[in-house]
Structures are given as structure tokens and as C-alpha cells.
mmCIF file of C-alpha atoms in Angstrom:
data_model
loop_
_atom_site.group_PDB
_atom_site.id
_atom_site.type_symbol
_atom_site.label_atom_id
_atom_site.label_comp_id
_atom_site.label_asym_id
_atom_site.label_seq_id
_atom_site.Cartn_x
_atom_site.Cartn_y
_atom_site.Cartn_z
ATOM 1 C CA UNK A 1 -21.803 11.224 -4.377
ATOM 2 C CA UNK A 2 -25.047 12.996 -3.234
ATOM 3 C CA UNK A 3 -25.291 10.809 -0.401
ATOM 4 C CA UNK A 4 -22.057 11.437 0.424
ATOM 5 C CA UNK A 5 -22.115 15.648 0.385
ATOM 6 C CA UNK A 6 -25.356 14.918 2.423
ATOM 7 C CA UNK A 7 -23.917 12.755 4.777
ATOM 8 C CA UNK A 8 -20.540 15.003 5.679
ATOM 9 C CA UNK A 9 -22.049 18.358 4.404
ATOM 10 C CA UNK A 10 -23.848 20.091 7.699
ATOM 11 C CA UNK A 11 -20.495 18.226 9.722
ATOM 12 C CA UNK A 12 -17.929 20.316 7.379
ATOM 13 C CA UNK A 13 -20.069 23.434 7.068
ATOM 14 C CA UNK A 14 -19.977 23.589 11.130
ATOM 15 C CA UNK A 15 -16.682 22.899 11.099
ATOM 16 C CA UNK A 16 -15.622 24.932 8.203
ATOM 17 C CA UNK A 17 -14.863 28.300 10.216
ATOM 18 C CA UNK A 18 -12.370 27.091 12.949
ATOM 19 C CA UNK A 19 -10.617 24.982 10.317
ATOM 20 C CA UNK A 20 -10.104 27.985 7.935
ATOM 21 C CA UNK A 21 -9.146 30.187 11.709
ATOM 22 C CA UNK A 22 -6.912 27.652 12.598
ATOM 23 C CA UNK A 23 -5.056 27.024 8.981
ATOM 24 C CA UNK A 24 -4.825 30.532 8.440
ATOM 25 C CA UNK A 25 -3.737 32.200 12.185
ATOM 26 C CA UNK A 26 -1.486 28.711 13.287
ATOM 27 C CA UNK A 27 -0.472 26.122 10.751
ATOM 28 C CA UNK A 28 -0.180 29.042 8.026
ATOM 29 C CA UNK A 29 2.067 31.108 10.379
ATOM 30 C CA UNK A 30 3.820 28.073 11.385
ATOM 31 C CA UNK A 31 4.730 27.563 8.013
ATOM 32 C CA UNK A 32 5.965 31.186 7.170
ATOM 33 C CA UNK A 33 8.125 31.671 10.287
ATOM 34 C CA UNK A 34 9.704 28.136 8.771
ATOM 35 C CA UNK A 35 10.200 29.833 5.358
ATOM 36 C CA UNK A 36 11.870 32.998 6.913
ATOM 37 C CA UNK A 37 14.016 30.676 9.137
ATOM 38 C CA UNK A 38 15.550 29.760 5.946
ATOM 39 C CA UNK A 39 16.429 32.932 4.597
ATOM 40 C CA UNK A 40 19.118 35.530 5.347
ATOM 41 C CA UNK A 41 16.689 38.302 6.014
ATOM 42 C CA UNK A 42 18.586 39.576 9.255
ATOM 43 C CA UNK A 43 18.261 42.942 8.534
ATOM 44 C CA UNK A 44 14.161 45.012 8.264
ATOM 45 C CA UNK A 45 14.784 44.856 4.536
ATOM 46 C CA UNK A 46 13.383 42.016 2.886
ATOM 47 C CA UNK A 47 15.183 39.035 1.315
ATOM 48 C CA UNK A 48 14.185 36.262 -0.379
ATOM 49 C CA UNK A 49 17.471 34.522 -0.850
ATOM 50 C CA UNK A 50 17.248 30.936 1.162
ATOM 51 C CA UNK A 51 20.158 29.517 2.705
ATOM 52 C CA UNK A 52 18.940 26.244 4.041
ATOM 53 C CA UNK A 53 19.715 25.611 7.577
ATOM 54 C CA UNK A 54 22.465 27.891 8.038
ATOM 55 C CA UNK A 55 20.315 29.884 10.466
ATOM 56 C CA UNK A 56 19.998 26.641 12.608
ATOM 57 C CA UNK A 57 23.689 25.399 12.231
ATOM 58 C CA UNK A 58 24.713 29.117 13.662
ATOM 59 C CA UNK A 59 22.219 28.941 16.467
ATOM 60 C CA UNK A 60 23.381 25.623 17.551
ATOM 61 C CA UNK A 61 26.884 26.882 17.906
ATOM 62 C CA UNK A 62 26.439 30.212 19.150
ATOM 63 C CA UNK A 63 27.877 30.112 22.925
ATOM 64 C CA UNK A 64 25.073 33.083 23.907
ATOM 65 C CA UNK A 65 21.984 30.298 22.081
ATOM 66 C CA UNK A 66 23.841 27.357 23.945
ATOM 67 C CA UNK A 67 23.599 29.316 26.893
ATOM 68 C CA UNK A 68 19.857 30.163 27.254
ATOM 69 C CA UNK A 69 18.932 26.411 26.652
ATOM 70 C CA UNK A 70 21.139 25.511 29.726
ATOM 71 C CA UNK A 71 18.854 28.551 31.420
ATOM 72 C CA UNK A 72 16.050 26.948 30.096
ATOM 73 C CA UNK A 73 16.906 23.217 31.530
ATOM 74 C CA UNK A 74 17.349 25.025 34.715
ATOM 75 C CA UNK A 75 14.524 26.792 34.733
ATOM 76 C CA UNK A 76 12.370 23.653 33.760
ATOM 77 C CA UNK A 77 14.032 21.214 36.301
ATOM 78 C CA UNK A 78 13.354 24.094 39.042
ATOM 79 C CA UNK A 79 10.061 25.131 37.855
ATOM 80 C CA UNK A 80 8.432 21.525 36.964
ATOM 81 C CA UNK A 81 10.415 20.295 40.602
ATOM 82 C CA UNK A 82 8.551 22.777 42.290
ATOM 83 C CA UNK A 83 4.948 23.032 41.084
ATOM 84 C CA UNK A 84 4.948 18.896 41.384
ATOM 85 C CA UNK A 85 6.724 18.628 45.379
ATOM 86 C CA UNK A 86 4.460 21.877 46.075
ATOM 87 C CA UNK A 87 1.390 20.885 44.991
ATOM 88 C CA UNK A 88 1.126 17.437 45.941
ATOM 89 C CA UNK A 89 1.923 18.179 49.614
ATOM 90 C CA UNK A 90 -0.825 21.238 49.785
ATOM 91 C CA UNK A 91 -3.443 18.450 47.620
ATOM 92 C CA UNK A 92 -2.462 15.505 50.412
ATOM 93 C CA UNK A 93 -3.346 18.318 52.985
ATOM 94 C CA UNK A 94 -6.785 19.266 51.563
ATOM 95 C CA UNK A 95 -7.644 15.136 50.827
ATOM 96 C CA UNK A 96 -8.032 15.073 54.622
ATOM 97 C CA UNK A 97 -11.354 15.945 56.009
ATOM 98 C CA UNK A 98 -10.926 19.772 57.424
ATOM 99 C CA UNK A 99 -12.829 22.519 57.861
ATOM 100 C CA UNK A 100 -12.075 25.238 55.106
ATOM 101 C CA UNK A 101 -11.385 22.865 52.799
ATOM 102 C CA UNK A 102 -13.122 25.720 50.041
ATOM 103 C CA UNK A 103 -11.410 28.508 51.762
ATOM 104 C CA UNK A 104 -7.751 27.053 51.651
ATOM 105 C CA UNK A 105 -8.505 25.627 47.786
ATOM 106 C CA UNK A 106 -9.297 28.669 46.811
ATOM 107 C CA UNK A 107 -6.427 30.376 48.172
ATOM 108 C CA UNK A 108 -4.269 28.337 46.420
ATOM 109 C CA UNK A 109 -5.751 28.645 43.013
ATOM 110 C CA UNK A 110 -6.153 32.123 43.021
ATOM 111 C CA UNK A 111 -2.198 32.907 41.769
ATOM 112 C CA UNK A 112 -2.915 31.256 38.803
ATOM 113 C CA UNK A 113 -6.292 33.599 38.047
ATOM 114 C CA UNK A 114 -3.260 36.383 37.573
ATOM 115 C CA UNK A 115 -1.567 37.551 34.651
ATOM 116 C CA UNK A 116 2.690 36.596 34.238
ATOM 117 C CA UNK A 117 3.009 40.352 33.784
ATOM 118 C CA UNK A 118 0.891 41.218 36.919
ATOM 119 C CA UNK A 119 2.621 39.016 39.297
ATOM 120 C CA UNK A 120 6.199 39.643 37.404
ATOM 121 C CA UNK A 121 5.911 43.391 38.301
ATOM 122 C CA UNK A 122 5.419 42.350 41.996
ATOM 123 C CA UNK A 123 7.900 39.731 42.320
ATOM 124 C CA UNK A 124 10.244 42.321 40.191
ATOM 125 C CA UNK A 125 10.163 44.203 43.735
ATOM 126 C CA UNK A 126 10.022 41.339 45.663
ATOM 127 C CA UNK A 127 13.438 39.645 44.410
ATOM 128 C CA UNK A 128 15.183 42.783 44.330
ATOM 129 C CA UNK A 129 19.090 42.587 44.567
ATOM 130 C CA UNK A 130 19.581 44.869 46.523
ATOM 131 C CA UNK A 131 21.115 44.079 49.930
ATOM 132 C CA UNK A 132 22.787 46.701 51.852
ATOM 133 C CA UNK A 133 21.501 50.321 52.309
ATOM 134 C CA UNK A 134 22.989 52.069 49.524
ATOM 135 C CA UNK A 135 24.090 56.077 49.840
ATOM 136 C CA UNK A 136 21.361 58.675 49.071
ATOM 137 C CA UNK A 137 18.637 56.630 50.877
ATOM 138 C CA UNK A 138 18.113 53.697 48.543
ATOM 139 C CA UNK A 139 17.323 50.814 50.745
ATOM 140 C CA UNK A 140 17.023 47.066 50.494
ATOM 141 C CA UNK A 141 13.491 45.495 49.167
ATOM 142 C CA UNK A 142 11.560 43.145 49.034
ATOM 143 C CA UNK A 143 12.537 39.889 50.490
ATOM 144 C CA UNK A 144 15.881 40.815 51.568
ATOM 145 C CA UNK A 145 14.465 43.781 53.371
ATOM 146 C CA UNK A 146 12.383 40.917 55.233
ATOM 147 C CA UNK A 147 15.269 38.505 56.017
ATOM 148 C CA UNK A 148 17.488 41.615 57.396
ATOM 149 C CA UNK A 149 13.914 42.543 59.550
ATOM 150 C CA UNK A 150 13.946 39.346 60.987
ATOM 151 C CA UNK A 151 17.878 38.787 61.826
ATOM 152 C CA UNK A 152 18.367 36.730 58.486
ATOM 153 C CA UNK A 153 20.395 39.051 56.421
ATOM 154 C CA UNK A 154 23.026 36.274 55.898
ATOM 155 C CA UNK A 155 20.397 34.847 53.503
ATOM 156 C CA UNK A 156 20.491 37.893 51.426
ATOM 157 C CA UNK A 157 21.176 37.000 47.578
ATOM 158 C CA UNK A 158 20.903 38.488 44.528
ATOM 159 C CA UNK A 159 18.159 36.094 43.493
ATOM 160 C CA UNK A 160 17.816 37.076 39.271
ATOM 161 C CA UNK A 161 21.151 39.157 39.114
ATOM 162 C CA UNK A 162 22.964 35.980 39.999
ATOM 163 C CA UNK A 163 25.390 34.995 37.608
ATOM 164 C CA UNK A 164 25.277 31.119 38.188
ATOM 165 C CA UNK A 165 21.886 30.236 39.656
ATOM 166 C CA UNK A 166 19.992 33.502 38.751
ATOM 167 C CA UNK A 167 17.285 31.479 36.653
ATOM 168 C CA UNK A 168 16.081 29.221 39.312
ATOM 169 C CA UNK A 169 14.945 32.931 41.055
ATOM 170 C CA UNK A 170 13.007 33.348 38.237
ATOM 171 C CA UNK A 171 11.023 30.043 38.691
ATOM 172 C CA UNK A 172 10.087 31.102 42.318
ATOM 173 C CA UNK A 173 7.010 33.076 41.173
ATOM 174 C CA UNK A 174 6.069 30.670 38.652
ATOM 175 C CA UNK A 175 6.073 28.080 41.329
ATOM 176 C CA UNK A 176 4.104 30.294 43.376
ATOM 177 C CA UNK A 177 1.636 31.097 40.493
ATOM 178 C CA UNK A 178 0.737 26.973 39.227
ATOM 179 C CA UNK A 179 1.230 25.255 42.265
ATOM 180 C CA UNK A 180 -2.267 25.717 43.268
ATOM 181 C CA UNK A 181 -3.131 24.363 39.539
ATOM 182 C CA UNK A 182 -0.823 21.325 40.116
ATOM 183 C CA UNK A 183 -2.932 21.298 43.361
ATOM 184 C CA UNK A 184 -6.071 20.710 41.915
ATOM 185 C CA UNK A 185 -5.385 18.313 39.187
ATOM 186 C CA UNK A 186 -3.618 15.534 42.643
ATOM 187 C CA UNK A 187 -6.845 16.844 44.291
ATOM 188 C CA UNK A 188 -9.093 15.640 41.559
ATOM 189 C CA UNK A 189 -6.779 12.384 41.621
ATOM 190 C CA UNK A 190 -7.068 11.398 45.607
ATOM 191 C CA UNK A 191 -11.028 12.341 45.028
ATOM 192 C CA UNK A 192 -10.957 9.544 41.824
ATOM 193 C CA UNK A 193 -9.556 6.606 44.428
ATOM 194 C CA UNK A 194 -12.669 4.752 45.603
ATOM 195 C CA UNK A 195 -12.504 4.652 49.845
ATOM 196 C CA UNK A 196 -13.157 1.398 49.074
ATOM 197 C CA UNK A 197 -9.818 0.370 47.640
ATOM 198 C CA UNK A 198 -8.241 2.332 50.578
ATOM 199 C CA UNK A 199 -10.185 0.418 53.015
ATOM 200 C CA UNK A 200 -9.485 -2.940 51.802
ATOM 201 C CA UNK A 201 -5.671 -1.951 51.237
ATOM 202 C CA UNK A 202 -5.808 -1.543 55.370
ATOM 203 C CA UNK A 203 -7.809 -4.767 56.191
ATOM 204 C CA UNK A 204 -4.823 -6.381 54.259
ATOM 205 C CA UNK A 205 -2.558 -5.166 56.838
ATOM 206 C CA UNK A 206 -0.967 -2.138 54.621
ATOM 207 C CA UNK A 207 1.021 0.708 56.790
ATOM 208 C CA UNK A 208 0.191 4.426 55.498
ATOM 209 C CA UNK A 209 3.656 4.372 53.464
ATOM 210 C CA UNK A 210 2.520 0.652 52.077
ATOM 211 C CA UNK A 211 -0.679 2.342 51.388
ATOM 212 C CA UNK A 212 0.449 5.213 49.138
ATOM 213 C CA UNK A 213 3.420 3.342 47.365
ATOM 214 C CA UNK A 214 1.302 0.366 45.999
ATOM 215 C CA UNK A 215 -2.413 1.572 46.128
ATOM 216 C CA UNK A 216 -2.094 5.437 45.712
ATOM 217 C CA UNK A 217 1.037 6.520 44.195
ATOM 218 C CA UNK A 218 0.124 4.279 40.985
ATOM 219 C CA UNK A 219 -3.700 5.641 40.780
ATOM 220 C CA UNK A 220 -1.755 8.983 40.824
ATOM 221 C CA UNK A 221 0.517 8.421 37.780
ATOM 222 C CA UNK A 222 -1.538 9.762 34.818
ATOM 223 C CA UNK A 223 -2.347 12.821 37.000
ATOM 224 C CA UNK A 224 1.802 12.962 37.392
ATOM 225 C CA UNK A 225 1.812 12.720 33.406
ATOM 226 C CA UNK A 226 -0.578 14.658 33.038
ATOM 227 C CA UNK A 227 0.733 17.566 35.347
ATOM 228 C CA UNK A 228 4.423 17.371 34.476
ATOM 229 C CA UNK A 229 3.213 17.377 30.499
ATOM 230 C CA UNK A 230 1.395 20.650 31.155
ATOM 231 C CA UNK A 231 4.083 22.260 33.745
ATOM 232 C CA UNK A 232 6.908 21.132 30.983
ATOM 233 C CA UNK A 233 5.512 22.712 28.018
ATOM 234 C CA UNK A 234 4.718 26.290 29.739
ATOM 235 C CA UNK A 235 8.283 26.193 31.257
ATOM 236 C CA UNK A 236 9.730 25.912 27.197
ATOM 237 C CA UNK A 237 7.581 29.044 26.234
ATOM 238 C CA UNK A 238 8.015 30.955 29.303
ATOM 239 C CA UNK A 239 8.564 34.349 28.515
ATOM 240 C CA UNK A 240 6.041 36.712 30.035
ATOM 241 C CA UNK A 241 6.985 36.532 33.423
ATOM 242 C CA UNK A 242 10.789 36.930 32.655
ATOM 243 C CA UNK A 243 10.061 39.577 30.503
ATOM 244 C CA UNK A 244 7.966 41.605 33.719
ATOM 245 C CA UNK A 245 10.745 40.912 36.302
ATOM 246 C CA UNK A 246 13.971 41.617 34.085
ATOM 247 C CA UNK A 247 14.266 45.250 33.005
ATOM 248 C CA UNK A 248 16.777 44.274 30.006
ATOM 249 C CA UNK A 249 15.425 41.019 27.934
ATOM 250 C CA UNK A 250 18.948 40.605 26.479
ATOM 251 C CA UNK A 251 20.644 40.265 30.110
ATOM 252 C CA UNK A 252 23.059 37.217 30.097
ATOM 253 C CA UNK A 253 22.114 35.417 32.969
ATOM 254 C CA UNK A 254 18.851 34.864 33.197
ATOM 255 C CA UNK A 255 18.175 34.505 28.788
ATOM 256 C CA UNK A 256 16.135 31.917 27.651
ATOM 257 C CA UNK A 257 15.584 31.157 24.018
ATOM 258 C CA UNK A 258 11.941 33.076 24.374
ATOM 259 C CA UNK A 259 13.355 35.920 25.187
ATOM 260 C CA UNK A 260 16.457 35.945 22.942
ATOM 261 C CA UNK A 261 13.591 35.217 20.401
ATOM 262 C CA UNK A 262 12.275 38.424 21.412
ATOM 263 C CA UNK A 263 15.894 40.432 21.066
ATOM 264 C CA UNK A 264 16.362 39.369 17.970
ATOM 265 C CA UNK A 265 13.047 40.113 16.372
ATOM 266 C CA UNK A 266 13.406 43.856 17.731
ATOM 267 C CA UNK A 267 16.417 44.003 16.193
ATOM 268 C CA UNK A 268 15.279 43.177 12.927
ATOM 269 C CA UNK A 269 16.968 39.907 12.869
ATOM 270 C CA UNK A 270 14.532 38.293 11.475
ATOM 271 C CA UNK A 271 16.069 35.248 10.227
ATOM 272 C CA UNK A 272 17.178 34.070 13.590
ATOM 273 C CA UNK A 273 14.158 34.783 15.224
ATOM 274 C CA UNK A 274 12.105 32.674 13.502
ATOM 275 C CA UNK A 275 14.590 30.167 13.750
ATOM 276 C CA UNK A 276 14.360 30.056 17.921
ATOM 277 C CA UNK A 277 10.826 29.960 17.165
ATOM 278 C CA UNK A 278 10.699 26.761 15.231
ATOM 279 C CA UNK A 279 13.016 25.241 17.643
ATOM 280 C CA UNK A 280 11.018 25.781 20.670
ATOM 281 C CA UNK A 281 8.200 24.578 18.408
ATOM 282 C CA UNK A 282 10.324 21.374 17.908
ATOM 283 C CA UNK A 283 11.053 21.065 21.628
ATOM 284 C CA UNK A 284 7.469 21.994 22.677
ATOM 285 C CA UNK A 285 6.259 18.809 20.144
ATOM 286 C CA UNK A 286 8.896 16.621 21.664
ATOM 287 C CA UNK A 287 7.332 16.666 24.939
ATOM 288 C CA UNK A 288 3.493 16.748 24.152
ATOM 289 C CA UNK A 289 3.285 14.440 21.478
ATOM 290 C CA UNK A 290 4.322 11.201 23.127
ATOM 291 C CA UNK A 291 1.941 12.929 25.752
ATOM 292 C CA UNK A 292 -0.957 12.889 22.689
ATOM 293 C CA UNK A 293 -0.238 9.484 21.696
ATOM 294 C CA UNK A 294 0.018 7.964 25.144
ATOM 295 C CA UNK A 295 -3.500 9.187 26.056
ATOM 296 C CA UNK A 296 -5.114 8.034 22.304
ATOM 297 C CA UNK A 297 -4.161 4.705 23.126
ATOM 298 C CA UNK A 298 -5.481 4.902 26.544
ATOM 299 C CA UNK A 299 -8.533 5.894 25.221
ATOM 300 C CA UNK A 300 -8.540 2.801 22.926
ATOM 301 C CA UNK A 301 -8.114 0.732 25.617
#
């Protein structure tokens, strides 16, 4: 027994602080959002009285709830689409010898060094739906201002007021703000392919397309995991940026179940709040555990 407290002792007294930080601040509010999920507390006065998954059932069938996840699968598909087509094309560019290699990498990365809420209060202006000048000398903004400069104005759009597609606005600026991210992990990829293996691939007669489909494209496919893993997961939670560019969190068109998360919990609907929460928990898990797993056995290997 002595041997024992001596042997994992100095391991669990180093480790004793972040396990009591994390138990207490995640897995302990994890657990208490699930127990007010549960209840009928949808009002700021307390209640204790549980009624099972009622809270869920509701959810599932509310046609506003049903709505934000088919914002949300937009959003994703748009958003994920984007940062992966985006930043693979600007890290092919850069995997070619060129002068200001630094200079252009660091361009790119940059967005990402700023805040959701920053950049959502400039692309707020910047996607502005405003198209025509309006009486009492409000004019257009933003991009649309642009397009009418240059003798586009028949691209004009409402970008986030639009009823049907006003989501995939909202996943411009988040493309703009991880592409260069997405960039550098396919940078890091091309850089982990030996010349070597490139070489010898065009001694063996391979064209360029030959090339990347059978030597490159399948080096690149845990960096593709990897990438669409980490782009996937911030798309579910995304609620910062919305939040910045939308005046009104509880507008129709563009809610997600973060921010109807958010409407509820100011409106002291507790219940239902916590609810959302543990389902984007649920859908959050669904896409980075296989993730975990995947790379444990990798690591095995």
C-alpha cells in the first residue's frame, strides 16, 4: 500500500488541481444544466419538480427548434465547404517556392488572431441590406455600396435579412476568419510529404493530376480529418459572431440553436435552455468522438 501512495502520490498531487478545476467548472456544470433540463423551471422562480424528457420531446417538435437546426446544417455545409475549398487553394499556392511566402502566410492567418465580436461588428456593416438610397439620406453600405460603385448593383442582396438563404451570409465572415487556419494545417501537410516521394511519383511517369490523386491527396487525408473535425465542431457552437452581426438574437431567419439557447435563458426559460445546451453537447460529441477514437488507434498503430 505504501509503495503504492509512493509510487502514484507526487503524479496525483500534480495533477490534483486541474482535475478538481475541471470536475468542478465542466463535468459538474455539465451535469447540472442536465438536471435543470429535466425540470419545468421555465419561469426565474425555482422548481424542483422533474418531468423527464418532456423538455426534449417539445424541442424536437417545436417548428421554430426544427428550424434553427436546418440553419445550423446550412450554416455548417457553407461554413466547413468554405474554410476547406478556401484554404487548400491559398496552402497549394504558398507550397510553391515564392517570394513572400512569410508575408502572404501571415496575411492569411491574421483573421483568425481577431475576436467573433470584433470582426462581427465589421462585417455587421459590411453585409448591410440595404440596397437603394433610402429618403432622408440613408444610403447603401457596405458591400452593396461597392457592387453599385462598380456597375454591379444587380448583385445587390440582402445577404443576413434573407429569408431563405440568409444563414449562408452569415458563414461569409467565418470563412474569411479560419480559412487562413485551414491554411496552415494543408500547409503543414504538403511540408510533411518527403520531395522524395514526389520525385519518384514523376520518374514513374505520373501527370500533376496523377500526382496529387494517388501520392498527395491520400498523405493529405488526416489533415482533411483533422480540419473538417475542428471546422465542424466550431460551426455547432457558433454563436458569437451571429450574435455581433444580428441586432435581434431571436430573428427567424438566421436562428441557430446557440442563439435560441441564448433567448431562452434571458427569458428565464430555463428549462429549455439547458435543454439546447445538452443537445448541442450531444451533437458536438457525435462529431469529435469518432474523431478521438480514430486518432487513439492511430496512435496504437
Amino acid at each position: 500500500m505504501l509503495k503504492r501512495v509512493k509510487h502514484w502520490g507526487p503524479g496525483l498531487l500534480l495533477l490534483a488541481p486541474t482535475i478538481i478545476l475541471v470536475g468542478v467548472f465542466v463535468y459538474w456544470l455539465i451535469i447540472e444544466n442536465f438536471r435543470v433540463s429535466l425540470t419545468n423551471q421555465h419561469t426565474a422562480k425555482p422548481s424542483d419538480k422533474y418531468v423527464g424528457f418532456d423538455n426534449y420531446t417539445n424541442l424536437l417538435a417545436d417548428p421554430n427548434f426544427q428550424h434553427s437546426l436546418w440553419n445550423l446544417l446550412i450554416l455548417t455545409i457553407v461554413f466547413l465547404g468554405g474554410t476547406l475549398i478556401f484554404g487548400f487553394l491559398w496552402a497549394w499556392i504558398l507550397d510553391k517556392p515564392a517570394k513572400g511566402e512569410g508575408f502572404f502566410r501571415a496575411v492569411y492567418l491574421f483573421p483568425m488572431a481577431v475576436s467573433f465580436i470584433a470582426s462581427g461588428v465589421v462585417w455587421r456593416w459590411l453585409l448591410s441590406s440595404l440596397q437603394t438610397d433610402q429618403p432622408g439620406g440613408e444610403r447603401t453600405t457596405g458591400l452593396n455600396r461597392l457592387l453599385d460603385s462598380v456597375g454591379l448593383g444587380f448583385l445587390q442582396n440582402d445577404w443576413w435579412s434573407n429569408p431563405t438563404w440568409g444563414i449562408a451570409a452569415i458563414a461569409v465572415p467565418a470563412i474569411w476568419q479560419l480559412s487562413g487556419y485551414v491554411m496552415a494545417l494543408f500547409l503543414a501537410g504538403f511540408r510533411g510529404i518527403p520531395e522524395e516521394l514526389r520525385e519518384a511519383a514523376r520518374i514513374d511517369g505520373c501527370s500533376e493530376w496523377k500526382l496529387y490523386r494517388h501520392v498527395i491527396f491520400p498523405q493529405l487525408n488526416p489533415v482533411m480529418l483533422s480540419a473538417v473535425i475542428i471546422i465542424g465542431h466550431m460551426s455547432l457552437k457558433l454563436f458569437d459572431l451571429i450574435r455581433a452581426i444580428v441586432p435581434d438574437a431571436n430573428t427567424y431567419d438566421v436562428q441557430v440553436p446557440a442563439t435560441m439557447m441564448w433567448v431562452k435563458y434571458i427569458g428565464s426559460d430555463y428549462a429549455d435552455a439547458a435543454a439546447i445546451g445538452m443537445i448541442l453537447l450531444v451533437l458536438v460529441a457525435i462529431v469529435v468522438i469518432p474523431y478521438l477514437m480514430y486518432t487513439s488507434r492511430a496512435e496504437k498503430r
